[in-house]
Amino acid sequence: MTIAPTVPPGQSERTDGARSGRLGALLRLRELPVTLALIALVVITTIANPLFLSPQGMKDLLLNATIVMILAVGQALVIITRNVDLSVGSILGLVAFGTGTLFANVPGIPIVVVFVVGMLLGAFLGAINGILVTVAKVPALVITLGTLYIYRGINNSWAGGTQYFAGDRPEAFGSLSVDTVFGFPLITLIAVVVIAIVAIYLNGVRAGRDLYAIGSDPDAALLFGIPVSRRVLLAFLFNGVLAGLAGVLYASRFNSVGATTGTGLELSVVAAAVVGGVAISGGSGSVVGAAIGALLLTTITSALTAVRVDKFWQQAIVGMLILSAVIIDRIASVRTARKLRISEARDV
Amino acid sequence: MSNHTKQSPAPAGPDRITALDTRLISTDKTLASVPKGRTGAARVLLGRDAIMIYALIVFVLYASIAIPRFATPVTVGFLLLDVIPVLLIAMPMTLVIITGEIDLSVASIAGLTSALMGVLWAAGLPIEVVLVVCVVAGVAAGAFNGFLIAVVGLPSLAVTIGTLALYRGLALVVIGDNAIANFPPELTAFFTSKLGGTGIPTMMIPVAVVALFFGVLLHLTPFGRGLYALGFSTEAATFVGIRVARAKFWLYVGTGTVSALAGIFWTLRYSSARSDNATGLELTVIAAVLLGGVSIFGGKGSIPGVIAGVLLIGTINFSLRLERISDVVLIIVTGTLLIASVVTPNVYAAIKAWRQSRRLHNTLPQVPASGATNATASGVPERK
């Protein structure tokens, strides 16, 4: 796996020398296929049904995508380090129910406090995953499969049959996912800010770049002096924070939160990251790609409804998309490997 | 023994029997010459599989004594009926995970078969034809997975997440929101029937045949032994003449076929064909397989251990349910067991390594510091 396609065009020009121009670098961007697919989808759907891109249509589209986008960004962080976190759906459920409980039992609690508490709870749950993975040295797939069950079970026993509805929450909290600024819902703007922060961290901060090195080759990263355990733990913790944020936003967006909130979300989140060009084997991809992947997957649902395709086809199409993303990723990495071999042969 | 410092070569042969001797030898000899792991009967009786089986037996005994309604034919019947789909799919899944791959699409294949079965039966086809078509669909679904993973060489986790969505989506396309329930009553009655008064479901016989098939395939055939090699190192397996791609392809055909059988069982046991049958079963199966001692890295695991793991989860859950603990809370047990089963060996190994290094410090005071450090480092069991 090479990280060359993930660096921005400017940087790549510097590292590749004169051999590849700006256009070449742009064409090799991992986000490109998914972005093109999204644009094509939106254009075709709009031609078929002009109402699709109406302000209300846009708003629904973004609202539906926001929560999966945040989760996919967190998941991308973890997958880039060659790990995976299957417990995000359960973390989201716990935090969403916690949010409902807070609002119902502590009248007049400031909304900001709820956000902070939700993200702290998420951080705590994510850190448990991270500690188990790094200290006990057990693969993340196994650990987070276990915590998926444990967190969900805690949620079930905590909630029982209780559900909190939108009426239990202050109006200002609910209006976060109703009010818009320039046509963008507020929670989507929150998500965009978060994605931007994580993207900058991953591209410009040393600790963020380390995640790519760890995912490409953990042993080499260790030899290179990167504190692998600490970085991986941090990725899990960040993912927990983002899942916590998504949980709070979920409580704002949807009418009811209860024991089963967020069940089965984990695989669609991983799928969104994979569709967005984050290689499941670690070391490549970007959070922007993952976010676009999430947007694409949710847009398909709305697009199929808009062009009146049988709604039952939706999931099958999502499946085909994931498979094509994996195949495109393979083609891209084979080509990069060939190019690297040729350029190395020239240098010798 | 703490001041025993004489450096004598280890006595070779069978005369190092007593525990004391072994301990002395292990401090005297170089660490490399200590036999790695147990041998002979001890290996079988103290191995990971045996421990799982002991745990299962102990728990069943405890439950029979402590829980009033546990040791009855009714309990046994329902427990086994609940466990059958997981037990079925766990068999080929064990083989897949031993090769270091994974298959997340199994529950979707079961759902797809269930949907097909409902639609074909509702269309008026004879039930024999319906069953054959369903199994063929399972074979085809597995072969598609196998083609993408073994022939094209894509990562199995990503591919099967894709086919998880694809097959479940196709199930929706086939049957939509409908549920078909009017299967032949004698057939559904047969699927829930018991063997005499024992409470053991008749269906356990075919399940036992499937388990036996995969057990023999994994443990007693060159193909199965090759899978372990494959799990340790694909390159090495290629060099010793194992056809890696072909083996992987057939394993996915295996998971597809058995998932179809599980789908048929699910449909007839609940006499309902729906698109969302067996949703989420893939994670239950994988959890049970890993609890049964199969390493997610591949190269380690066995069928008896997995059967014990599946039954242990099933028994614990069922007995807690008899104690009126809600079903949904019980998944905490599954999760905790899973994590404990993988973390405990690592913690145990770490403690052993730490104790060994301390003992080396105590018994070999004249060894320079650097030598002791080296010994400690090599004493840590290497993890794959």
mmCIF file with all atom_site columns, C-alpha atoms in Angstrom, chain A residues 132 136-139 141-143 145-150 152-154 156-157 267 270 280 311-313 315-316 319-320 322-323 326-327 330, chain B residues 102 144 153-155 157-159 161-162 164-166 168-169 172-173 176-177 283-284 290 296-297 328-329 331-332 335-336 338-339 342 346:
data_model
loop_
_atom_site.group_PDB
_atom_site.id
_atom_site.type_symbol
_atom_site.label_atom_id
_atom_site.label_alt_id
_atom_site.label_comp_id
_atom_site.label_asym_id
_atom_site.label_entity_id
_atom_site.label_seq_id
_atom_site.pdbx_PDB_ins_code
_atom_site.Cartn_x
_atom_site.Cartn_y
_atom_site.Cartn_z
_atom_site.occupancy
_atom_site.B_iso_or_equiv
_atom_site.pdbx_formal_charge
_atom_site.auth_seq_id
_atom_site.auth_comp_id
_atom_site.auth_asym_id
_atom_site.auth_atom_id
_atom_site.pdbx_PDB_model_num
ATOM 1  C CA . LEU A 1 132 ? -8.076  -3.606  24.969 1.00 0.00 ? 132 LEU A CA 1
ATOM 2  C CA . ALA A 1 136 ? -3.964  -6.991  25.289 1.00 0.00 ? 136 ALA A CA 1
ATOM 3  C CA . LYS A 1 137 ? -2.706  -7.089  21.677 1.00 0.00 ? 137 LYS A CA 1
ATOM 4  C CA . VAL A 1 138 ? -5.867  -8.733  20.406 1.00 0.00 ? 138 VAL A CA 1
ATOM 5  C CA . PRO A 1 139 ? -7.116  -7.864  16.908 1.00 0.00 ? 139 PRO A CA 1
ATOM 6  C CA . LEU A 1 141 ? -12.178 -7.055  14.943 1.00 0.00 ? 141 LEU A CA 1
ATOM 7  C CA . VAL A 1 142 ? -12.516 -9.437  17.901 1.00 0.00 ? 142 VAL A CA 1
ATOM 8  C CA . ILE A 1 143 ? -12.411 -6.814  20.653 1.00 0.00 ? 143 ILE A CA 1
ATOM 9  C CA . LEU A 1 145 ? -17.197 -7.372  18.168 1.00 0.00 ? 145 LEU A CA 1
ATOM 10 C CA . GLY A 1 146 ? -17.193 -8.140  21.893 1.00 0.00 ? 146 GLY A CA 1
ATOM 11 C CA . THR A 1 147 ? -17.788 -4.540  22.943 1.00 0.00 ? 147 THR A CA 1
ATOM 12 C CA . LEU A 1 148 ? -20.497 -4.261  20.270 1.00 0.00 ? 148 LEU A CA 1
ATOM 13 C CA . TYR A 1 149 ? -22.417 -6.855  22.285 1.00 0.00 ? 149 TYR A CA 1
ATOM 14 C CA . ILE A 1 150 ? -21.446 -5.521  25.700 1.00 0.00 ? 150 ILE A CA 1
ATOM 15 C CA . ARG A 1 152 ? -25.593 -2.941  23.342 1.00 0.00 ? 152 ARG A CA 1
ATOM 16 C CA . GLY A 1 153 ? -26.419 -5.157  26.302 1.00 0.00 ? 153 GLY A CA 1
ATOM 17 C CA . ILE A 1 154 ? -25.726 -2.275  28.713 1.00 0.00 ? 154 ILE A CA 1
ATOM 18 C CA . ASN A 1 156 ? -30.699 -2.732  26.668 1.00 0.00 ? 156 ASN A CA 1
ATOM 19 C CA . SER A 1 157 ? -30.569 -3.234  30.414 1.00 0.00 ? 157 SER A CA 1
ATOM 20 C CA . LEU A 1 267 ? -21.409 -2.401  8.791  1.00 0.00 ? 267 LEU A CA 1
ATOM 21 C CA . VAL A 1 270 ? -17.496 0.497   7.400  1.00 0.00 ? 270 VAL A CA 1
ATOM 22 C CA . ILE A 1 280 ? -9.646  -1.951  4.523  1.00 0.00 ? 280 ILE A CA 1
ATOM 23 C CA . LYS A 1 311 ? -37.213 0.676   -3.045 1.00 0.00 ? 311 LYS A CA 1
ATOM 24 C CA . PHE A 1 312 ? -36.317 -2.960  -2.580 1.00 0.00 ? 312 PHE A CA 1
ATOM 25 C CA . TRP A 1 313 ? -33.449 -2.584  -5.051 1.00 0.00 ? 313 TRP A CA 1
ATOM 26 C CA . GLN A 1 315 ? -29.717 -2.384  -0.659 1.00 0.00 ? 315 GLN A CA 1
ATOM 27 C CA . ALA A 1 316 ? -28.633 -4.578  -3.539 1.00 0.00 ? 316 ALA A CA 1
ATOM 28 C CA . GLY A 1 319 ? -23.841 -3.913  -2.158 1.00 0.00 ? 319 GLY A CA 1
ATOM 29 C CA . MET A 1 320 ? -22.748 -3.597  -5.779 1.00 0.00 ? 320 MET A CA 1
ATOM 30 C CA . ILE A 1 322 ? -19.193 -1.531  -2.190 1.00 0.00 ? 322 ILE A CA 1
ATOM 31 C CA . LEU A 1 323 ? -17.897 -4.300  -4.440 1.00 0.00 ? 323 LEU A CA 1
ATOM 32 C CA . VAL A 1 326 ? -13.150 -2.552  -3.581 1.00 0.00 ? 326 VAL A CA 1
ATOM 33 C CA . ILE A 1 327 ? -12.356 -3.494  -7.186 1.00 0.00 ? 327 ILE A CA 1
ATOM 34 C CA . ARG A 1 330 ? -7.468  -2.889  -6.188 1.00 0.00 ? 330 ARG A CA 1
ATOM 35 C CA . ILE B 2 102 ? -13.600 -14.123 7.018  1.00 0.00 ? 102 ILE B CA 1
ATOM 36 C CA . PHE B 2 144 ? -19.294 -15.461 -6.194 1.00 0.00 ? 144 PHE B CA 1
ATOM 37 C CA . GLY B 2 153 ? -7.602  -11.525 -4.826 1.00 0.00 ? 153 GLY B CA 1
ATOM 38 C CA . LEU B 2 154 ? -9.674  -8.889  -3.039 1.00 0.00 ? 154 LEU B CA 1
ATOM 39 C CA . PRO B 2 155 ? -9.671  -8.609  0.773  1.00 0.00 ? 155 PRO B CA 1
ATOM 40 C CA . LEU B 2 157 ? -13.533 -8.451  4.867  1.00 0.00 ? 157 LEU B CA 1
ATOM 41 C CA . ALA B 2 158 ? -14.368 -5.798  2.279  1.00 0.00 ? 158 ALA B CA 1
ATOM 42 C CA . VAL B 2 159 ? -15.832 -8.216  -0.266 1.00 0.00 ? 159 VAL B CA 1
ATOM 43 C CA . ILE B 2 161 ? -19.316 -6.610  3.661  1.00 0.00 ? 161 ILE B CA 1
ATOM 44 C CA . GLY B 2 162 ? -20.312 -5.826  0.078  1.00 0.00 ? 162 GLY B CA 1
ATOM 45 C CA . LEU B 2 164 ? -23.634 -8.874  2.936  1.00 0.00 ? 164 LEU B CA 1
ATOM 46 C CA . ALA B 2 165 ? -25.515 -5.869  1.598  1.00 0.00 ? 165 ALA B CA 1
ATOM 47 C CA . LEU B 2 166 ? -25.911 -7.351  -1.898 1.00 0.00 ? 166 LEU B CA 1
ATOM 48 C CA . ARG B 2 168 ? -29.703 -9.101  1.712  1.00 0.00 ? 168 ARG B CA 1
ATOM 49 C CA . GLY B 2 169 ? -30.726 -6.609  -0.964 1.00 0.00 ? 169 GLY B CA 1
ATOM 50 C CA . LEU B 2 172 ? -35.603 -7.861  -0.543 1.00 0.00 ? 172 LEU B CA 1
ATOM 51 C CA . VAL B 2 173 ? -35.879 -7.746  -4.334 1.00 0.00 ? 173 VAL B CA 1
ATOM 52 C CA . GLY B 2 176 ? -40.190 -7.520  -0.769 1.00 0.00 ? 176 GLY B CA 1
ATOM 53 C CA . ASP B 2 177 ? -42.250 -6.871  2.347  1.00 0.00 ? 177 ASP B CA 1
ATOM 54 C CA . LEU B 2 283 ? -21.610 -11.703 14.125 1.00 0.00 ? 283 LEU B CA 1
ATOM 55 C CA . THR B 2 284 ? -23.102 -14.332 16.463 1.00 0.00 ? 284 THR B CA 1
ATOM 56 C CA . LEU B 2 290 ? -13.628 -17.168 18.083 1.00 0.00 ? 290 LEU B CA 1
ATOM 57 C CA . ILE B 2 296 ? -8.705  -14.540 13.936 1.00 0.00 ? 296 ILE B CA 1
ATOM 58 C CA . PHE B 2 297 ? -5.172  -14.428 12.457 1.00 0.00 ? 297 PHE B CA 1
ATOM 59 C CA . VAL B 2 328 ? -31.517 -8.542  25.052 1.00 0.00 ? 328 VAL B CA 1
ATOM 60 C CA . VAL B 2 329 ? -29.348 -8.060  28.148 1.00 0.00 ? 329 VAL B CA 1
ATOM 61 C CA . ILE B 2 331 ? -25.650 -10.300 24.727 1.00 0.00 ? 331 ILE B CA 1
ATOM 62 C CA . ILE B 2 332 ? -23.394 -8.815  27.424 1.00 0.00 ? 332 ILE B CA 1
ATOM 63 C CA . GLY B 2 335 ? -19.434 -10.105 24.437 1.00 0.00 ? 335 GLY B CA 1
ATOM 64 C CA . THR B 2 336 ? -17.686 -10.639 27.755 1.00 0.00 ? 336 THR B CA 1
ATOM 65 C CA . LEU B 2 338 ? -15.577 -13.384 23.632 1.00 0.00 ? 338 LEU B CA 1
ATOM 66 C CA . ILE B 2 339 ? -13.239 -10.719 24.994 1.00 0.00 ? 339 ILE B CA 1
ATOM 67 C CA . VAL B 2 342 ? -9.013  -13.843 23.677 1.00 0.00 ? 342 VAL B CA 1
ATOM 68 C CA . ASN B 2 346 ? -2.405  -13.052 26.287 1.00 0.00 ? 346 ASN B CA 1
#
